[in-house]
Short mmCIF file of C-alpha atoms and ligand atoms in Angstrom, two decimals:
data_model
loop_
_atom_site.label_atom_id
_atom_site.label_comp_id
_atom_site.label_asym_id
_atom_site.label_seq_id
_atom_site.Cartn_x
_atom_site.Cartn_y
_atom_site.Cartn_z
CA MET Y 1 0.00 0.00 0.00
CA LYS Y 2 1.37 3.34 -0.88
CA LEU Y 3 -0.07 6.62 0.18
CA ARG Y 4 1.76 9.60 -1.12
CA ASP Y 5 1.55 13.29 -0.54
CA MET Y 6 -1.42 13.31 1.73
CA SER Y 7 -1.36 17.03 2.10
CA VAL Y 8 -1.95 19.80 4.53
CA GLY Y 9 -5.64 20.34 4.64
CA ALA Y 10 -6.66 16.78 4.01
CA ARG Y 11 -8.28 14.94 6.86
CA VAL Y 12 -9.53 11.41 6.98
CA LEU Y 13 -12.08 10.44 9.55
CA CYS Y 14 -12.18 7.04 11.16
CA GLY Y 15 -15.35 6.13 9.41
CA GLY Y 16 -13.44 6.13 6.20
CA VAL Y 17 -14.79 9.40 4.82
CA LEU Y 18 -12.32 11.86 3.53
CA ILE Y 19 -13.05 15.50 3.98
CA VAL Y 20 -11.15 17.91 1.83
CA ALA Y 21 -10.69 20.99 3.91
CA GLY Y 22 -10.67 24.20 2.01
CA TYR Y 23 -9.56 24.11 -1.56
CA LEU Y 24 -6.99 21.33 -1.72
CA PRO Y 25 -8.29 18.59 -3.92
CA VAL Y 26 -7.13 15.06 -3.62
CA LEU Y 27 -6.75 12.40 -6.21
CA ILE Y 28 -6.75 8.79 -5.37
CA SER Y 29 -6.15 5.70 -7.39
CA PHE Y 30 -5.64 2.18 -6.25
CA PHE Y 31 -5.12 -1.15 -7.77
CA SER Y 32 -4.43 -4.75 -6.91
CA ALA Y 33 -5.97 -5.57 -3.62
CA THR Y 34 -5.73 -9.10 -2.31
CA ALA Y 35 -6.83 -10.28 1.10
CA ASN Y 36 -3.76 -8.96 2.94
CA GLU Y 37 -2.06 -6.71 0.51
CA PHE Y 38 -3.18 -3.37 -0.82
CA ARG Y 39 -1.69 -1.05 -3.29
CA GLY Y 40 -2.98 2.39 -3.80
CA GLU Y 41 -1.93 5.89 -4.11
CA VAL Y 42 -3.25 9.12 -2.77
CA SER Y 43 -1.88 12.29 -4.14
CA ILE Y 44 -2.74 15.92 -4.46
CA ASN Y 45 -4.24 16.87 -7.72
CA ALA Y 46 -5.48 20.36 -8.17
CA ALA Y 47 -8.09 19.33 -10.71
CA ALA Y 48 -9.82 16.31 -9.32
CA ALA Y 49 -11.22 16.85 -5.89
CA SER Y 50 -14.95 16.53 -5.83
CA GLN Y 51 -15.55 13.51 -7.96
CA LYS Y 52 -12.71 11.62 -6.30
CA ASN Y 53 -14.08 11.89 -2.80
CA ALA Y 54 -16.24 8.96 -3.62
CA SER Y 55 -13.20 6.94 -4.65
CA ILE Y 56 -11.46 7.68 -1.41
CA GLU Y 57 -14.47 6.59 0.52
CA LEU Y 58 -14.48 3.47 -1.52
CA LEU Y 59 -10.83 2.74 -0.84
CA CYS Y 60 -11.25 3.31 2.85
CA LYS Y 61 -14.25 1.05 2.88
CA LYS Y 62 -12.41 -1.64 0.99
CA LEU Y 63 -9.46 -1.43 3.31
CA SER Y 64 -11.75 -1.48 6.30
CA GLU Y 65 -13.44 -4.63 5.19
CA ASP Y 66 -10.22 -6.42 4.48
CA ASN Y 67 -8.04 -5.33 7.35
CA SER Y 68 -9.92 -3.23 9.80
CA SER Y 69 -7.28 -2.83 12.53
CA PHE Y 70 -4.67 -1.73 10.04
CA VAL Y 71 -6.99 0.77 8.51
CA GLU Y 72 -8.20 2.08 11.80
CA GLU Y 73 -4.70 2.73 12.98
CA LEU Y 74 -3.88 4.35 9.70
CA LEU Y 75 -6.88 6.57 9.79
CA GLN Y 76 -6.62 7.54 13.40
CA ASN Y 77 -2.94 8.03 13.80
CA LYS Y 78 -1.44 8.68 10.48
CA LEU Y 79 -3.75 10.24 7.99
CA SER Y 80 -5.10 12.70 10.49
CA GLY Y 81 -1.66 14.35 10.68
CA ASP Y 82 -1.11 17.66 9.01
CA ARG Y 83 1.62 16.64 6.65
CA PHE Y 84 2.51 13.41 4.98
CA CYS Y 85 5.30 12.74 2.60
CA SER Y 86 4.97 9.07 1.92
CA ILE Y 87 4.31 5.91 3.74
CA ASN Y 88 4.90 2.52 2.41
CA PRO Y 89 4.32 0.05 5.16
CA GLU Y 90 3.44 -3.55 5.41
CA PRO Y 91 0.56 -3.92 7.82
CA SER Y 92 2.93 -5.57 10.28
CA ASN Y 93 5.43 -2.74 10.47
CA ILE Y 94 3.09 0.17 10.46
CA GLU Y 95 4.55 1.19 13.82
CA ASN Y 96 7.71 2.15 12.00
CA ILE Y 97 6.15 4.97 10.07
CA PRO Y 98 8.11 8.02 11.08
CA SER Y 99 5.85 10.61 12.65
CA VAL Y 100 6.03 13.99 11.05
CA PRO Y 101 6.55 16.83 13.52
CA LYS Y 102 3.56 19.08 13.92
CA LYS Y 103 3.64 22.32 12.07
CA PRO Y 104 4.81 25.01 14.49
CA SER Y 105 2.19 27.52 15.46
CA VAL Y 106 4.69 30.23 14.79
CA SER Y 107 3.72 33.80 14.49
CA PRO Y 108 6.58 36.01 13.47
CA ILE Y 109 7.76 38.71 15.80
CA GLN Y 110 5.09 41.37 16.02
CA ILE Y 111 5.68 44.99 16.77
CA ILE Y 112 3.25 46.49 19.23
CA SER Y 113 1.86 49.59 17.56
CA SER Y 114 0.26 51.54 20.38
CA GLY Y 115 -0.05 51.90 24.12
CA GLU Y 116 2.62 51.85 26.79
CA PHE Y 117 4.53 49.09 24.98
CA ALA Y 118 4.47 50.75 21.55
CA GLY Y 119 7.56 49.79 19.61
CA SER Y 120 8.16 46.70 21.71
CA LYS Y 121 8.17 43.29 20.10
CA PHE Y 122 6.10 40.28 20.96
CA VAL Y 123 6.66 36.71 19.88
CA LYS Y 124 4.79 33.52 20.63
CA SER Y 125 5.82 30.06 19.51
CA ASN Y 126 5.96 26.36 20.10
CA ILE Y 127 9.19 24.76 21.09
CA MET Y 128 10.43 22.73 18.13
CA SER Y 129 13.96 21.72 19.05
CA ASN Y 130 15.15 23.71 22.04
CA PHE Y 131 14.13 27.03 23.50
CA TYR Y 132 17.32 28.92 22.74
CA ALA Y 133 17.59 27.80 19.13
CA ASP Y 134 13.90 28.28 18.45
CA ALA Y 135 13.79 31.79 19.86
CA ARG Y 136 16.96 32.76 17.99
CA LYS Y 137 15.59 31.33 14.75
CA LEU Y 138 12.55 33.54 15.12
CA GLY Y 139 14.86 36.50 15.39
CA VAL Y 140 14.80 37.19 19.12
CA PRO Y 141 18.15 38.77 20.05
CA ALA Y 142 20.57 36.57 21.97
CA SER Y 143 20.69 38.99 24.91
CA VAL Y 144 16.91 38.77 25.28
CA VAL Y 145 16.93 34.97 25.15
CA ASP Y 146 19.74 34.94 27.73
CA SER Y 147 17.69 37.19 29.97
CA VAL Y 148 14.68 34.87 29.75
CA ILE Y 149 16.82 31.87 30.67
CA ASN Y 150 18.56 33.76 33.45
CA ASN Y 151 15.30 34.89 35.02
CA LEU Y 152 13.35 31.67 34.65
CA SER Y 153 16.04 29.09 35.26
CA SER Y 154 15.11 28.78 38.93
CA LYS Y 155 11.61 27.73 37.81
CA LEU Y 156 12.43 25.59 34.78
CA ASP Y 157 15.21 23.31 33.78
CA PHE Y 158 15.81 24.64 30.29
CA ARG Y 159 17.82 21.59 29.29
CA ARG Y 160 15.49 18.90 30.55
CA SER Y 161 11.94 19.93 31.26
CA LEU Y 162 11.11 21.68 27.99
CA LYS Y 163 9.66 19.43 25.34
CA LYS Y 164 8.50 19.80 21.79
CA GLY Y 165 5.11 21.41 21.74
CA ASP Y 166 5.62 23.45 24.92
CA THR Y 167 5.05 27.11 24.24
CA PHE Y 168 6.80 30.36 24.99
CA GLU Y 169 5.99 34.05 24.77
CA ILE Y 170 8.54 36.83 24.90
CA MET Y 171 8.07 40.58 24.86
CA TYR Y 172 11.05 42.90 24.61
CA SER Y 173 11.63 46.58 24.11
CA ASN Y 174 13.09 48.24 21.02
CA LYS Y 175 16.31 48.48 23.02
CA ASN Y 176 16.26 44.69 23.43
CA VAL Y 177 15.35 44.66 27.10
CA MET Y 178 13.26 41.65 28.04
CA LEU Y 179 9.94 42.91 29.42
CA TYR Y 180 7.98 39.71 29.82
CA SER Y 181 8.27 36.02 29.17
CA LYS Y 182 6.06 33.05 29.81
CA ILE Y 183 6.89 29.41 29.23
CA LYS Y 184 4.19 26.79 29.36
CA THR Y 185 4.94 23.10 29.64
CA LYS Y 186 2.49 20.24 29.98
CA ARG Y 187 2.73 20.37 33.74
CA HIS Y 188 3.22 23.98 34.65
CA GLN Y 189 4.02 27.45 33.52
CA ALA Y 190 6.44 30.11 34.64
CA ALA Y 191 6.35 33.78 33.82
CA VAL Y 192 8.51 36.76 34.57
CA TYR Y 193 7.67 40.47 34.33
CA LYS Y 194 9.87 43.52 34.38
CA PHE Y 195 8.26 45.92 36.82
CA THR Y 196 9.31 49.49 37.48
CA HIS Y 197 8.58 51.18 40.77
CA GLY Y 198 9.78 54.75 41.07
CA ASN Y 199 13.07 54.65 39.24
CA HIS Y 200 13.89 51.09 40.19
CA SER Y 201 13.18 48.17 37.86
CA ALA Y 202 13.40 44.50 38.63
CA TYR Y 203 12.02 41.19 37.45
CA TYR Y 204 9.23 39.45 39.33
CA PHE Y 205 7.51 36.11 38.95
CA GLU Y 206 3.75 35.91 38.44
CA ASN Y 207 3.15 35.70 42.20
CA GLY Y 208 5.04 38.94 42.81
CA VAL Y 209 8.17 37.31 44.22
CA LYS Y 210 11.34 39.03 43.10
CA VAL Y 211 13.60 36.99 40.86
CA ILE Y 212 16.92 36.20 42.46
CA THR Y 213 19.31 35.44 39.65
CA HIS Y 214 22.77 34.03 39.80
CA ALA Y 215 24.20 37.52 39.57
CA ASN Y 216 22.66 38.65 42.85
CA SER Y 217 22.67 35.39 44.75
CA ASN Y 218 26.23 35.23 45.97
CA SER Y 219 25.75 36.54 49.49
CA PHE Y 220 24.85 34.78 52.70
CA VAL Y 221 21.35 35.11 54.01
CA GLN Y 222 20.44 35.80 57.61
CA PRO Y 223 19.89 32.77 59.83
CA LEU Y 224 16.82 34.43 61.35
CA LYS Y 225 14.04 36.38 59.71
CA GLY Y 226 13.57 40.06 60.34
CA LYS Y 227 16.01 42.43 61.97
CA LEU Y 228 18.85 40.76 63.84
CA HIS Y 229 19.27 41.62 67.53
CA VAL Y 230 22.81 40.98 68.67
CA SER Y 231 22.95 40.16 72.35
CA SER Y 232 26.64 39.34 72.37
CA ALA Y 233 29.18 40.35 69.73
CA PHE Y 234 32.04 38.42 68.20
CA GLY Y 235 35.42 38.64 69.95
CA SER Y 236 36.59 39.11 73.53
CA ARG Y 237 33.96 39.29 76.22
CA VAL Y 238 33.24 38.31 79.76
CA HIS Y 239 31.74 34.87 79.52
CA PRO Y 240 28.11 35.16 80.62
CA VAL Y 241 28.09 31.85 82.46
CA ARG Y 242 31.68 31.00 83.35
CA GLY Y 243 32.84 34.59 83.95
CA GLY Y 244 36.34 35.74 83.02
CA TYR Y 245 37.54 37.04 79.65
CA GLN Y 246 37.12 34.73 76.77
CA LYS Y 247 36.95 34.96 73.04
CA HIS Y 248 33.39 34.71 71.81
CA THR Y 249 33.64 32.53 68.75
CA GLY Y 250 30.48 33.80 67.11
CA VAL Y 251 27.61 36.17 67.62
CA ASP Y 252 24.58 35.65 69.83
CA LEU Y 253 21.35 36.61 68.19
CA LYS Y 254 18.40 37.15 70.47
CA ALA Y 255 15.31 35.21 69.44
CA PRO Y 256 12.37 33.75 71.36
CA TYR Y 257 12.43 30.02 72.06
CA GLY Y 258 11.41 28.03 68.98
CA THR Y 259 12.26 30.68 66.36
CA PRO Y 260 13.03 29.08 62.97
CA VAL Y 261 16.72 29.02 62.04
CA PHE Y 262 17.86 28.99 58.41
CA ALA Y 263 21.03 27.92 56.63
CA ILE Y 264 23.05 30.98 55.69
CA PHE Y 265 24.27 29.38 52.47
CA ASP Y 266 24.04 26.19 50.42
CA GLY Y 267 25.96 23.33 51.96
CA VAL Y 268 26.02 19.95 53.62
CA VAL Y 269 25.07 19.30 57.24
CA VAL Y 270 28.18 17.81 58.85
CA LYS Y 271 26.86 17.87 62.40
CA ALA Y 272 23.36 17.76 63.87
CA SER Y 273 23.84 16.61 67.44
CA PRO Y 274 24.64 17.93 70.93
CA TYR Y 275 28.18 19.32 71.11
CA TYR Y 276 29.61 20.39 74.48
CA GLY Y 277 28.57 23.89 75.54
CA TYR Y 278 26.92 24.52 72.18
CA GLY Y 279 24.06 22.24 73.16
CA ASN Y 280 22.09 20.99 70.17
CA CYS Y 281 24.38 22.05 67.40
CA ILE Y 282 24.34 22.12 63.61
CA ASP Y 283 27.44 22.55 61.49
CA ILE Y 284 27.17 23.19 57.77
CA LYS Y 285 30.02 22.93 55.34
CA HIS Y 286 29.71 25.45 52.49
CA PRO Y 287 31.63 25.91 49.26
CA PHE Y 288 34.83 27.98 49.10
CA GLY Y 289 36.09 26.76 52.49
CA TYR Y 290 33.30 28.34 54.50
CA SER Y 291 31.47 26.65 57.34
CA SER Y 292 28.78 27.80 59.74
CA ARG Y 293 27.65 26.63 63.19
CA TYR Y 294 24.31 27.12 64.89
CA GLY Y 295 24.26 26.50 68.66
CA HIS Y 296 21.79 26.11 71.57
CA LEU Y 297 19.00 24.84 69.31
CA SER Y 298 15.85 23.39 70.79
CA ARG Y 299 15.09 21.21 67.77
CA TYR Y 300 16.63 20.05 64.50
CA ALA Y 301 14.88 20.26 61.15
CA VAL Y 302 17.68 18.52 59.22
CA ARG Y 303 19.84 15.48 59.76
CA TYR Y 304 23.51 14.75 59.44
CA GLY Y 305 24.46 14.51 55.77
CA ALA Y 306 21.54 16.55 54.47
CA LYS Y 307 22.15 18.89 51.56
CA VAL Y 308 20.67 22.28 52.29
CA LYS Y 309 19.92 25.39 50.30
CA LYS Y 310 20.52 28.80 51.69
CA GLY Y 311 17.49 30.11 53.48
CA GLN Y 312 16.34 26.56 54.19
CA LEU Y 313 14.91 25.80 57.63
CA ILE Y 314 17.42 23.76 59.64
CA GLY Y 315 16.15 23.99 63.21
CA TYR Y 316 14.68 26.12 66.01
CA THR Y 317 16.27 28.33 68.62
CA GLY Y 318 16.51 27.19 72.20
CA SER Y 319 18.78 27.35 75.19
CA THR Y 320 20.51 23.97 75.22
CA GLY Y 321 24.16 23.66 76.30
CA ILE Y 322 25.80 26.47 78.25
CA SER Y 323 23.33 29.28 77.78
CA THR Y 324 21.47 31.86 79.84
CA GLY Y 325 18.37 32.06 77.69
CA ALA Y 326 16.95 31.39 74.28
CA HIS Y 327 19.18 32.70 71.50
CA LEU Y 328 21.06 31.56 68.46
CA HIS Y 329 24.81 31.29 68.59
CA LEU Y 330 26.04 31.71 65.02
CA GLU Y 331 29.58 31.00 63.98
CA LEU Y 332 31.23 31.47 60.64
CA ALA Y 333 34.63 30.22 59.60
CA ARG Y 334 36.69 30.09 56.48
CA ASN Y 335 39.42 27.48 56.19
CA ASN Y 336 39.09 26.96 59.95
CA THR Y 337 39.64 30.62 60.78
CA LEU Y 338 36.76 32.17 62.71
CA LEU Y 339 35.18 35.23 61.14
CA ASN Y 340 32.80 37.79 62.53
CA PRO Y 341 29.53 36.73 60.87
CA LEU Y 342 28.27 40.30 61.04
CA HIS Y 343 31.20 41.53 58.97
CA THR Y 344 30.03 39.32 56.17
CA LYS Y 345 27.28 40.67 54.04
CA MET Y 346 24.09 38.81 54.89
CA VAL Y 347 20.99 39.59 52.90
CA PRO Y 348 17.68 39.44 54.75
CA ASN Y 349 16.09 36.05 54.63
CA GLU Y 350 12.79 37.35 53.36
CA VAL Y 351 11.13 36.52 50.12
CA PRO Y 352 11.42 39.90 48.42
CA LEU Y 353 8.05 40.89 47.03
CA VAL Y 354 7.00 43.37 44.41
CA PRO Y 355 6.78 46.84 45.99
CA ASN Y 356 3.33 47.66 44.63
CA VAL Y 357 1.09 44.64 44.20
CA GLY Y 358 -1.81 46.64 42.75
CA SER Y 359 0.08 48.16 39.87
CA PHE Y 360 2.00 44.92 39.32
CA ASN Y 361 -1.30 43.07 38.86
CA LEU Y 362 -2.45 45.74 36.42
CA LEU Y 363 0.76 45.33 34.45
CA LYS Y 364 0.17 41.58 34.27
CA LYS Y 365 -3.36 42.17 32.97
CA ARG Y 366 -2.18 44.58 30.28
CA ILE Y 367 0.45 42.12 29.11
CA GLU Y 368 -2.05 39.29 29.17
CA LYS Y 369 -4.28 41.30 26.85
CA ILE Y 370 -1.41 41.78 24.43
CA ALA Y 371 -0.56 38.08 24.60
CA ILE Y 372 -4.13 37.05 23.81
CA THR Y 373 -4.40 39.28 20.77
CA LYS Y 374 -1.04 38.26 19.28
ZN1 ZN Q 1 27.43 32.56 71.68
#
């Protein structure tokens, strides 16, 4: 059996009726059909559509009678595709027919003509091979594609989780600044918006959480939320319990009993157990020779050997070990040399949110409108 050049626009229904969509006529001829073997040919012919529909019906019927499962599979899975070059299968190896990739629903880059985004460009497409290549092929500048990847890489694994048929939208200014991007996969979607408040612009996810990219993620975060209250500084001091001068190996941060404690950086938990005067103690080994210690905890939220992310909950404050009251003893060292943790830049451990939720939501709506009309 040979079907050739089943074209865009031609659809065959399971019942064996061929519908010629639009103006593309189809010619069919077939010959020599025995019980298990069919030969036929379907090809586009600009002159012959209407009177040949009957022939196609006939062929489909004939095939159906003689080998219904083969035909059904053919009709359901193969002929209903948008494009066909040629298939030439034996009924037994019909599985081997190469599937033809779906036509991309590509719209070329569109220039927004009016409104606040006038002059900006908008593009919407399916992913055909990989996001970067597809966006570049459409003409999106490399810097814009990089910006999309940079801002959404914490939400999506661009190498693994994007598949053919997933979709993306990108809007960027005439100066090639990425203004918006949304990527939709089968399972979820992620979007990022450039939002300006006063004279400060930043990228935010759909839920208003500020995007932390690799470029601004290299600092430690605070082990406690909110403003830190230092009850005892790093360095020499009179020991609060033992008396006498002694070097304080870290800082004491005042916090009510049971306050959540967070890892100050990515690392591996190398201790989560009572340790002399530190009481319940967690040590984390970080990259670049850094390590941190959290003492006097009431409870652990991680175990020895756990891999932690910065800002991740690791335990709760308490007053175990040698301690006069609930607080967190925080130590920081690099290559076994103690450092003053407060001399190291620690960014607040808050989820930074968009400064004006109302106008951010309006921005999202305006962009959504553009996306729908493109
Ligand atoms: Zn201390």
